[in-house]
Amino acid sequence: MVVDGTYPSARFTSLTSYDVKGAPIDSLADYKIAPSQGSRNPFSDPNAGTNSAQHKYKVTLKAGVAPGSGGNTLAGTSMSAASGVGILALRIYVPDRTSDPAGSVPLPALSVHRKDGSVRSISTCAKADSTQGPAGPLVGFLRKLVQDNAPPGGFEGCGKSSVQSPGFAIPNKASGLFPNPYNKYLCTPISHETGRVAVIRGKAPTFPNTQLGQSVLTKTQLRYWSLCQNQWQLPYPSSSCAADFQTALSKDGRYTFVVSTPQDRPANATTTNRVTWLSWGPTNVSSILLFRNMLPAADFHNAVQDVGKGENPASVMGDYFPTITYCTKAEFEKGGPDACPAS
């Protein structure tokens, strides 16, 4: 399969191949995708300009090649795979224009090239969001894949759910959930009770704020980070999320998140008070918080990616490790985040 595309105007993009069980096979991040002849890659070339007509690339997905083979080649499912089915995912994070999830460029053209020389084009959806929603052509297919292949319990090893001693940890498994290979995760279950809020705090890594016109090549600590509240049931839908650029920060670059139901939201949990509020979502199912770090700089050593097997994430990440605690709505309204000291 040949992917004939245009680099989007966005913070990040990638192409990742997955097997039928949702496990990644091979991946190419934006800066690794070589441009076509006469084009330039805006994710690696500071002189690429803004003319999308000169931002073209071609990537070939092949069966029978080893992952990481180099060039603009992605490994696909093995020819000996029982199902022969694989999935190719195009990701686009933080498009410059939020109204256009494709990043202000057409979706890539796809074509299948066979050994006999024949070529078959695959029709492209008219809009990047046409697969979203309950009526989208891929939603039912992907949901069934996750439900059939995700391990029992889904994310495993997700920290402590105890209200007395909550905490984030690195999940042992995220298989069957189509993970982004360029993200690393911390997660923790959270426990709902009427009148109670969860408070998450930490130091925010720097990032290229492309929404304010910064170049994606700006020297920063991470390419992207976010905190999301998810339902702990397949396929782990997100109830609410805040990306880095949507997160209120204090003068010293620290964040405070409050997670609650709308009726339990403290009156002072507002961006004016440097607090980012996340909706709890349904309270009749268990919930899980996911903290993402993407593509840390070589000289930044406090990312989730720096935590080795068996190491304590808090010790490695230092101030950049997110702490979590609980307090009541009334306590937060009276004393702000300091009324909810982290354990």
mmCIF file of C-alpha atoms in Angstrom:
data_model
loop_
_atom_site.group_PDB
_atom_site.id
_atom_site.type_symbol
_atom_site.label_atom_id
_atom_site.label_comp_id
_atom_site.label_asym_id
_atom_site.label_seq_id
_atom_site.Cartn_x
_atom_site.Cartn_y
_atom_site.Cartn_z
ATOM 1 C CA MET A 1 0.000 0.000 0.000
ATOM 2 C CA VAL A 2 1.300 3.466 -0.916
ATOM 3 C CA VAL A 3 0.307 6.471 1.203
ATOM 4 C CA ASP A 4 0.580 9.669 -0.852
ATOM 5 C CA GLY A 5 0.177 12.513 1.614
ATOM 6 C CA THR A 6 0.870 16.080 2.671
ATOM 7 C CA TYR A 7 2.407 17.005 6.016
ATOM 8 C CA PRO A 8 -0.393 18.653 8.019
ATOM 9 C CA SER A 9 -0.230 22.027 9.711
ATOM 10 C CA ALA A 10 -0.270 20.578 13.204
ATOM 11 C CA ARG A 11 1.832 19.837 16.281
ATOM 12 C CA PHE A 12 2.432 16.173 15.452
ATOM 13 C CA THR A 13 1.588 13.514 12.908
ATOM 14 C CA SER A 14 2.543 9.867 12.422
ATOM 15 C CA LEU A 15 1.706 6.701 10.552
ATOM 16 C CA THR A 16 1.515 3.467 12.567
ATOM 17 C CA SER A 17 0.708 -0.058 11.463
ATOM 18 C CA TYR A 18 -1.097 -2.423 13.862
ATOM 19 C CA ASP A 19 -1.990 -6.065 13.837
ATOM 20 C CA VAL A 20 -5.594 -7.185 14.170
ATOM 21 C CA LYS A 21 -5.222 -7.312 17.978
ATOM 22 C CA GLY A 22 -4.380 -3.623 18.236
ATOM 23 C CA ALA A 23 -0.648 -4.079 18.927
ATOM 24 C CA PRO A 24 1.759 -1.778 17.041
ATOM 25 C CA ILE A 25 3.958 -3.324 14.344
ATOM 26 C CA ASP A 26 5.875 -0.326 12.996
ATOM 27 C CA SER A 27 5.646 3.465 13.085
ATOM 28 C CA LEU A 28 7.004 6.632 11.477
ATOM 29 C CA ALA A 29 6.791 9.939 13.337
ATOM 30 C CA ASP A 30 6.578 13.144 11.311
ATOM 31 C CA TYR A 31 10.273 14.060 11.560
ATOM 32 C CA LYS A 32 11.271 10.595 10.286
ATOM 33 C CA ILE A 33 9.158 10.799 7.109
ATOM 34 C CA ALA A 34 11.365 11.923 4.230
ATOM 35 C CA PRO A 35 9.754 14.424 1.838
ATOM 36 C CA SER A 36 9.117 13.673 -1.798
ATOM 37 C CA GLN A 37 11.466 15.127 -4.406
ATOM 38 C CA GLY A 38 11.013 18.912 -4.598
ATOM 39 C CA SER A 39 9.278 19.028 -1.205
ATOM 40 C CA ARG A 40 10.400 19.772 2.352
ATOM 41 C CA ASN A 41 9.399 18.380 5.719
ATOM 42 C CA PRO A 42 8.177 21.166 8.068
ATOM 43 C CA PHE A 43 8.689 18.858 11.089
ATOM 44 C CA SER A 44 12.440 18.635 10.485
ATOM 45 C CA ASP A 45 13.394 21.494 8.136
ATOM 46 C CA PRO A 46 13.252 25.049 9.561
ATOM 47 C CA ASN A 47 13.276 26.403 5.998
ATOM 48 C CA ALA A 48 10.326 24.326 4.798
ATOM 49 C CA GLY A 49 8.032 27.358 4.531
ATOM 50 C CA THR A 50 4.260 27.283 4.689
ATOM 51 C CA ASN A 51 3.328 26.242 1.152
ATOM 52 C CA SER A 52 1.613 22.866 1.574
ATOM 53 C CA ALA A 53 2.101 22.171 -2.141
ATOM 54 C CA GLN A 54 5.792 21.725 -1.269
ATOM 55 C CA HIS A 55 5.132 19.499 1.765
ATOM 56 C CA LYS A 56 4.511 16.155 0.060
ATOM 57 C CA TYR A 57 5.584 12.666 1.117
ATOM 58 C CA LYS A 58 5.088 9.032 0.115
ATOM 59 C CA VAL A 59 5.204 6.098 2.537
ATOM 60 C CA THR A 60 5.014 2.451 1.510
ATOM 61 C CA LEU A 61 3.432 -0.190 3.745
ATOM 62 C CA LYS A 62 4.781 -3.679 2.970
ATOM 63 C CA ALA A 63 4.191 -7.176 4.238
ATOM 64 C CA GLY A 64 7.259 -9.294 4.844
ATOM 65 C CA VAL A 65 9.700 -6.508 5.802
ATOM 66 C CA ALA A 66 11.184 -6.024 9.253
ATOM 67 C CA PRO A 67 9.948 -3.138 11.439
ATOM 68 C CA GLY A 68 12.353 -0.207 11.404
ATOM 69 C CA SER A 69 13.702 -1.106 7.972
ATOM 70 C CA GLY A 70 14.412 2.531 7.264
ATOM 71 C CA GLY A 71 13.397 4.988 4.600
ATOM 72 C CA ASN A 72 9.727 5.688 4.102
ATOM 73 C CA THR A 73 8.812 2.034 4.557
ATOM 74 C CA LEU A 74 6.469 0.616 7.191
ATOM 75 C CA ALA A 75 6.181 -3.055 8.040
ATOM 76 C CA GLY A 76 2.682 -4.458 7.721
ATOM 77 C CA THR A 77 1.134 -7.641 9.047
ATOM 78 C CA SER A 78 3.068 -10.807 8.401
ATOM 79 C CA MET A 79 2.075 -12.708 5.281
ATOM 80 C CA SER A 80 1.773 -15.752 7.538
ATOM 81 C CA ALA A 81 -0.680 -14.017 9.887
ATOM 82 C CA ALA A 82 -3.824 -16.094 10.174
ATOM 83 C CA SER A 83 -6.201 -13.227 9.455
ATOM 84 C CA GLY A 84 -4.027 -11.243 7.068
ATOM 85 C CA VAL A 85 -5.764 -8.158 8.444
ATOM 86 C CA GLY A 86 -3.916 -5.096 9.698
ATOM 87 C CA ILE A 87 -4.703 -1.479 10.418
ATOM 88 C CA LEU A 88 -2.858 1.672 9.374
ATOM 89 C CA ALA A 89 -3.454 4.711 11.606
ATOM 90 C CA LEU A 90 -2.770 8.318 10.661
ATOM 91 C CA ARG A 91 -2.558 10.504 13.780
ATOM 92 C CA ILE A 92 -2.755 14.287 13.838
ATOM 93 C CA TYR A 93 -2.338 16.128 17.146
ATOM 94 C CA VAL A 94 -3.339 19.767 17.694
ATOM 95 C CA PRO A 95 -4.069 21.023 14.167
ATOM 96 C CA ASP A 96 -3.294 24.713 13.698
ATOM 97 C CA ARG A 97 -6.945 25.257 12.822
ATOM 98 C CA THR A 98 -9.098 23.445 15.359
ATOM 99 C CA SER A 99 -11.982 23.428 12.869
ATOM 100 C CA ASP A 100 -9.998 21.148 10.531
ATOM 101 C CA PRO A 101 -8.791 17.928 12.212
ATOM 102 C CA ALA A 102 -6.828 16.973 9.069
ATOM 103 C CA GLY A 103 -4.444 19.889 9.584
ATOM 104 C CA SER A 104 -5.606 22.037 6.651
ATOM 105 C CA VAL A 105 -4.489 19.500 4.021
ATOM 106 C CA PRO A 106 -6.299 16.730 2.132
ATOM 107 C CA LEU A 107 -6.348 13.267 3.626
ATOM 108 C CA PRO A 108 -3.687 11.018 2.053
ATOM 109 C CA ALA A 109 -4.459 9.115 -1.130
ATOM 110 C CA LEU A 110 -4.117 5.330 -0.771
ATOM 111 C CA SER A 111 -3.336 2.773 -3.439
ATOM 112 C CA VAL A 112 -2.593 -0.945 -3.438
ATOM 113 C CA HIS A 113 0.249 -2.103 -5.704
ATOM 114 C CA ARG A 114 0.369 -5.819 -6.507
ATOM 115 C CA LYS A 115 3.227 -7.977 -7.710
ATOM 116 C CA ASP A 116 1.622 -8.311 -11.138
ATOM 117 C CA GLY A 117 1.959 -4.546 -11.619
ATOM 118 C CA SER A 118 -1.692 -3.715 -11.128
ATOM 119 C CA VAL A 119 -2.643 -0.704 -9.004
ATOM 120 C CA ARG A 120 -5.944 -0.175 -7.212
ATOM 121 C CA SER A 121 -6.857 3.147 -5.631
ATOM 122 C CA ILE A 122 -8.787 3.221 -2.371
ATOM 123 C CA SER A 123 -11.440 5.889 -2.039
ATOM 124 C CA THR A 124 -10.756 8.506 0.633
ATOM 125 C CA CYS A 125 -13.346 9.849 3.059
ATOM 126 C CA ALA A 126 -14.412 13.388 2.272
ATOM 127 C CA LYS A 127 -13.675 14.664 5.794
ATOM 128 C CA ALA A 128 -11.193 13.746 8.500
ATOM 129 C CA ASP A 129 -13.963 13.439 11.074
ATOM 130 C CA SER A 130 -16.259 11.291 8.950
ATOM 131 C CA THR A 131 -15.252 8.167 10.910
ATOM 132 C CA GLN A 132 -16.295 9.701 14.221
ATOM 133 C CA GLY A 133 -19.629 9.278 15.942
ATOM 134 C CA PRO A 134 -21.844 6.217 16.227
ATOM 135 C CA ALA A 135 -22.574 6.194 12.490
ATOM 136 C CA GLY A 136 -18.932 6.314 11.351
ATOM 137 C CA PRO A 137 -17.827 3.446 9.075
ATOM 138 C CA LEU A 138 -14.946 2.335 11.341
ATOM 139 C CA VAL A 139 -16.408 2.817 14.800
ATOM 140 C CA GLY A 140 -18.166 -0.533 15.127
ATOM 141 C CA PHE A 141 -15.223 -2.396 13.615
ATOM 142 C CA LEU A 142 -12.671 -0.803 15.964
ATOM 143 C CA ARG A 143 -14.901 -1.174 19.014
ATOM 144 C CA LYS A 144 -15.277 -4.897 18.354
ATOM 145 C CA LEU A 145 -11.516 -5.275 17.891
ATOM 146 C CA VAL A 146 -10.839 -3.681 21.271
ATOM 147 C CA GLN A 147 -13.548 -5.646 23.008
ATOM 148 C CA ASP A 148 -12.316 -8.927 21.495
ATOM 149 C CA ASN A 149 -8.590 -8.390 22.031
ATOM 150 C CA ALA A 150 -7.946 -6.099 24.990
ATOM 151 C CA PRO A 151 -6.683 -8.020 28.013
ATOM 152 C CA PRO A 152 -8.980 -8.392 31.042
ATOM 153 C CA GLY A 153 -8.649 -5.261 33.126
ATOM 154 C CA GLY A 154 -7.193 -3.385 30.177
ATOM 155 C CA PHE A 155 -4.488 -1.146 31.565
ATOM 156 C CA GLU A 156 -2.724 -3.085 34.308
ATOM 157 C CA GLY A 157 -0.639 -1.749 37.158
ATOM 158 C CA CYS A 158 -2.229 1.686 37.205
ATOM 159 C CA GLY A 159 -1.149 2.939 40.590
ATOM 160 C CA LYS A 160 -3.199 3.123 43.759
ATOM 161 C CA SER A 161 -6.931 3.714 43.947
ATOM 162 C CA SER A 162 -6.971 4.144 47.726
ATOM 163 C CA VAL A 163 -8.447 7.496 48.734
ATOM 164 C CA GLN A 164 -6.002 7.590 51.643
ATOM 165 C CA SER A 165 -2.955 6.998 49.446
ATOM 166 C CA PRO A 166 -3.656 7.509 45.718
ATOM 167 C CA GLY A 167 -0.881 7.670 43.164
ATOM 168 C CA PHE A 168 0.116 7.449 39.499
ATOM 169 C CA ALA A 169 2.125 4.534 38.073
ATOM 170 C CA ILE A 170 3.284 3.261 34.695
ATOM 171 C CA PRO A 171 0.845 0.673 33.298
ATOM 172 C CA ASN A 172 2.246 -2.795 32.773
ATOM 173 C CA LYS A 173 0.121 -3.328 29.699
ATOM 174 C CA ALA A 174 -1.772 -1.295 27.143
ATOM 175 C CA SER A 175 -1.990 -4.025 24.523
ATOM 176 C CA GLY A 176 -5.049 -4.313 22.353
ATOM 177 C CA LEU A 177 -5.705 -0.583 22.715
ATOM 178 C CA PHE A 178 -3.877 0.822 19.657
ATOM 179 C CA PRO A 179 -1.319 2.777 21.733
ATOM 180 C CA ASN A 180 0.634 5.620 20.159
ATOM 181 C CA PRO A 181 4.276 4.402 20.246
ATOM 182 C CA TYR A 182 5.522 7.972 20.756
ATOM 183 C CA ASN A 183 3.527 8.436 23.954
ATOM 184 C CA LYS A 184 4.363 7.019 27.355
ATOM 185 C CA TYR A 185 1.700 6.919 30.026
ATOM 186 C CA LEU A 186 1.101 7.258 33.735
ATOM 187 C CA CYS A 187 -2.287 6.207 35.028
ATOM 188 C CA THR A 188 -4.301 5.931 38.213
ATOM 189 C CA PRO A 189 -7.815 4.771 39.040
ATOM 190 C CA ILE A 190 -9.914 7.433 40.771
ATOM 191 C CA SER A 191 -12.755 6.968 43.206
ATOM 192 C CA HIS A 192 -15.973 8.993 43.081
ATOM 193 C CA GLU A 193 -17.982 10.123 46.047
ATOM 194 C CA THR A 194 -20.595 12.889 46.087
ATOM 195 C CA GLY A 195 -19.088 16.139 47.348
ATOM 196 C CA ARG A 196 -15.496 14.991 46.787
ATOM 197 C CA VAL A 197 -13.013 16.205 44.134
ATOM 198 C CA ALA A 198 -9.703 14.825 42.873
ATOM 199 C CA VAL A 199 -6.818 17.303 42.673
ATOM 200 C CA ILE A 200 -3.778 16.683 40.466
ATOM 201 C CA ARG A 201 -0.706 18.915 40.584
ATOM 202 C CA GLY A 202 2.779 19.057 39.127
ATOM 203 C CA LYS A 203 5.282 21.073 37.117
ATOM 204 C CA ALA A 204 4.397 21.387 33.438
ATOM 205 C CA PRO A 205 7.034 20.444 30.852
ATOM 206 C CA THR A 206 7.569 23.077 28.161
ATOM 207 C CA PHE A 207 6.085 22.412 24.726
ATOM 208 C CA PRO A 208 5.865 24.174 21.340
ATOM 209 C CA ASN A 209 2.596 26.088 21.563
ATOM 210 C CA THR A 210 1.681 25.925 17.903
ATOM 211 C CA GLN A 211 -1.729 27.391 18.733
ATOM 212 C CA LEU A 212 0.093 30.642 19.519
ATOM 213 C CA GLY A 213 2.212 30.456 16.376
ATOM 214 C CA GLN A 214 5.322 28.788 17.794
ATOM 215 C CA SER A 215 7.187 26.492 15.423
ATOM 216 C CA VAL A 216 7.053 22.784 16.132
ATOM 217 C CA LEU A 217 10.868 22.961 15.948
ATOM 218 C CA THR A 218 11.038 25.297 18.959
ATOM 219 C CA LYS A 219 13.416 23.956 21.604
ATOM 220 C CA THR A 220 11.189 22.522 24.360
ATOM 221 C CA GLN A 221 11.147 19.625 26.821
ATOM 222 C CA LEU A 222 8.281 17.650 25.246
ATOM 223 C CA ARG A 223 6.445 17.759 21.937
ATOM 224 C CA TYR A 224 3.108 17.251 23.731
ATOM 225 C CA TRP A 225 1.542 16.281 27.054
ATOM 226 C CA SER A 226 -2.017 15.916 28.331
ATOM 227 C CA LEU A 227 -4.232 14.640 31.135
ATOM 228 C CA CYS A 228 -7.422 12.730 30.317
ATOM 229 C CA GLN A 229 -10.232 11.271 32.371
ATOM 230 C CA ASN A 230 -11.335 7.937 30.928
ATOM 231 C CA GLN A 231 -14.019 5.404 31.748
ATOM 232 C CA TRP A 232 -12.564 2.095 32.892
ATOM 233 C CA GLN A 233 -14.614 -0.042 30.537
ATOM 234 C CA LEU A 234 -13.953 -1.114 26.980
ATOM 235 C CA PRO A 235 -13.102 0.667 24.753
ATOM 236 C CA TYR A 236 -11.993 3.145 27.484
ATOM 237 C CA PRO A 237 -13.787 6.240 26.172
ATOM 238 C CA SER A 238 -12.532 9.636 27.283
ATOM 239 C CA SER A 239 -14.928 11.715 29.374
ATOM 240 C CA SER A 240 -12.769 14.844 29.275
ATOM 241 C CA CYS A 241 -9.244 15.891 28.356
ATOM 242 C CA ALA A 242 -6.922 18.869 28.624
ATOM 243 C CA ALA A 243 -3.902 19.104 26.352
ATOM 244 C CA ASP A 244 -0.875 21.142 27.355
ATOM 245 C CA PHE A 245 -2.015 24.305 25.575
ATOM 246 C CA GLN A 246 -5.444 24.046 27.233
ATOM 247 C CA THR A 247 -4.002 23.823 30.745
ATOM 248 C CA ALA A 248 -3.827 26.829 33.055
ATOM 249 C CA LEU A 249 -0.406 27.357 34.627
ATOM 250 C CA SER A 250 0.796 29.321 37.615
ATOM 251 C CA LYS A 251 3.541 31.924 37.270
ATOM 252 C CA ASP A 252 6.128 29.297 38.129
ATOM 253 C CA GLY A 253 4.823 26.907 35.447
ATOM 254 C CA ARG A 254 2.830 24.518 37.604
ATOM 255 C CA TYR A 255 -0.602 23.046 36.857
ATOM 256 C CA THR A 256 -3.567 22.225 39.074
ATOM 257 C CA PHE A 257 -6.362 20.004 37.769
ATOM 258 C CA VAL A 258 -9.654 19.436 39.546
ATOM 259 C CA VAL A 259 -11.734 16.430 38.473
ATOM 260 C CA SER A 260 -15.348 16.420 39.607
ATOM 261 C CA THR A 261 -18.940 16.197 38.482
ATOM 262 C CA PRO A 262 -20.411 19.526 37.321
ATOM 263 C CA GLN A 263 -22.464 19.831 40.519
ATOM 264 C CA ASP A 264 -19.351 19.254 42.664
ATOM 265 C CA ARG A 265 -17.150 21.687 40.754
ATOM 266 C CA PRO A 266 -15.675 24.203 43.232
ATOM 267 C CA ALA A 267 -16.538 27.800 42.390
ATOM 268 C CA ASN A 268 -12.827 28.667 42.371
ATOM 269 C CA ALA A 269 -11.842 25.815 40.013
ATOM 270 C CA THR A 270 -11.433 28.194 37.075
ATOM 271 C CA THR A 271 -8.668 29.201 34.683
ATOM 272 C CA THR A 272 -8.745 32.672 36.257
ATOM 273 C CA ASN A 273 -7.495 30.998 39.431
ATOM 274 C CA ARG A 274 -4.950 28.924 37.454
ATOM 275 C CA VAL A 275 -7.032 25.767 37.840
ATOM 276 C CA THR A 276 -8.084 23.465 34.980
ATOM 277 C CA TRP A 277 -11.340 21.617 35.566
ATOM 278 C CA LEU A 278 -12.081 18.191 34.067
ATOM 279 C CA SER A 279 -15.520 16.627 34.089
ATOM 280 C CA TRP A 280 -15.744 13.294 35.886
ATOM 281 C CA GLY A 281 -18.130 11.862 33.337
ATOM 282 C CA PRO A 282 -20.348 8.894 34.289
ATOM 283 C CA THR A 283 -20.121 8.007 37.971
ATOM 284 C CA ASN A 284 -21.729 4.586 37.636
ATOM 285 C CA VAL A 285 -18.530 3.128 36.123
ATOM 286 C CA SER A 286 -14.945 3.140 37.381
ATOM 287 C CA SER A 287 -12.643 5.855 36.070
ATOM 288 C CA ILE A 288 -8.978 6.135 35.188
ATOM 289 C CA LEU A 289 -6.743 9.175 34.674
ATOM 290 C CA LEU A 290 -4.148 8.967 31.883
ATOM 291 C CA PHE A 291 -1.165 11.340 31.839
ATOM 292 C CA ARG A 292 0.696 11.409 28.490
ATOM 293 C CA ASN A 293 4.229 12.485 27.584
ATOM 294 C CA MET A 294 5.326 12.601 23.939
ATOM 295 C CA LEU A 295 8.761 12.839 22.322
ATOM 296 C CA PRO A 296 10.985 14.253 25.081
ATOM 297 C CA ALA A 297 14.043 16.284 24.116
ATOM 298 C CA ALA A 298 17.381 14.487 24.419
ATOM 299 C CA ASP A 299 18.449 16.736 27.299
ATOM 300 C CA PHE A 300 15.178 16.446 29.258
ATOM 301 C CA HIS A 301 15.459 13.576 31.725
ATOM 302 C CA ASN A 302 12.254 13.916 33.750
ATOM 303 C CA ALA A 303 9.777 12.452 31.254
ATOM 304 C CA VAL A 304 7.788 9.244 31.655
ATOM 305 C CA GLN A 305 10.070 7.805 28.955
ATOM 306 C CA ASP A 306 13.034 8.131 31.344
ATOM 307 C CA VAL A 307 11.538 5.809 33.954
ATOM 308 C CA GLY A 308 13.260 2.442 33.757
ATOM 309 C CA LYS A 309 11.766 -0.915 34.640
ATOM 310 C CA GLY A 310 11.328 -1.185 38.381
ATOM 311 C CA GLU A 311 12.142 2.483 38.997
ATOM 312 C CA ASN A 312 9.913 4.804 41.008
ATOM 313 C CA PRO A 313 8.411 7.335 38.542
ATOM 314 C CA ALA A 314 8.247 10.025 41.225
ATOM 315 C CA SER A 315 11.993 9.725 41.885
ATOM 316 C CA VAL A 316 12.896 9.957 38.199
ATOM 317 C CA MET A 317 10.428 12.673 37.192
ATOM 318 C CA GLY A 318 10.843 14.857 40.268
ATOM 319 C CA ASP A 319 8.663 17.971 40.144
ATOM 320 C CA TYR A 320 7.266 16.797 36.774
ATOM 321 C CA PHE A 321 5.578 13.790 38.396
ATOM 322 C CA PRO A 322 1.833 14.433 38.874
ATOM 323 C CA THR A 323 0.596 14.084 42.445
ATOM 324 C CA ILE A 324 -3.039 13.314 43.255
ATOM 325 C CA THR A 325 -5.141 13.772 46.355
ATOM 326 C CA TYR A 326 -8.781 14.117 47.335
ATOM 327 C CA CYS A 327 -10.668 16.713 49.316
ATOM 328 C CA THR A 328 -14.206 18.020 49.547
ATOM 329 C CA LYS A 329 -15.701 20.690 47.350
ATOM 330 C CA ALA A 330 -16.136 22.865 50.449
ATOM 331 C CA GLU A 331 -12.485 22.461 51.471
ATOM 332 C CA PHE A 332 -11.257 23.450 48.013
ATOM 333 C CA GLU A 333 -13.563 26.457 47.854
ATOM 334 C CA LYS A 334 -12.340 27.620 51.258
ATOM 335 C CA GLY A 335 -8.597 27.089 50.849
ATOM 336 C CA GLY A 336 -7.904 26.339 47.186
ATOM 337 C CA PRO A 337 -5.398 23.623 46.209
ATOM 338 C CA ASP A 338 -3.395 24.087 49.409
ATOM 339 C CA ALA A 339 -6.394 22.778 51.336
ATOM 340 C CA CYS A 340 -5.817 19.434 49.575
ATOM 341 C CA PRO A 341 -2.193 18.505 50.360
ATOM 342 C CA ALA A 342 -0.760 15.715 48.231
ATOM 343 C CA SER A 343 0.123 12.494 49.983
#
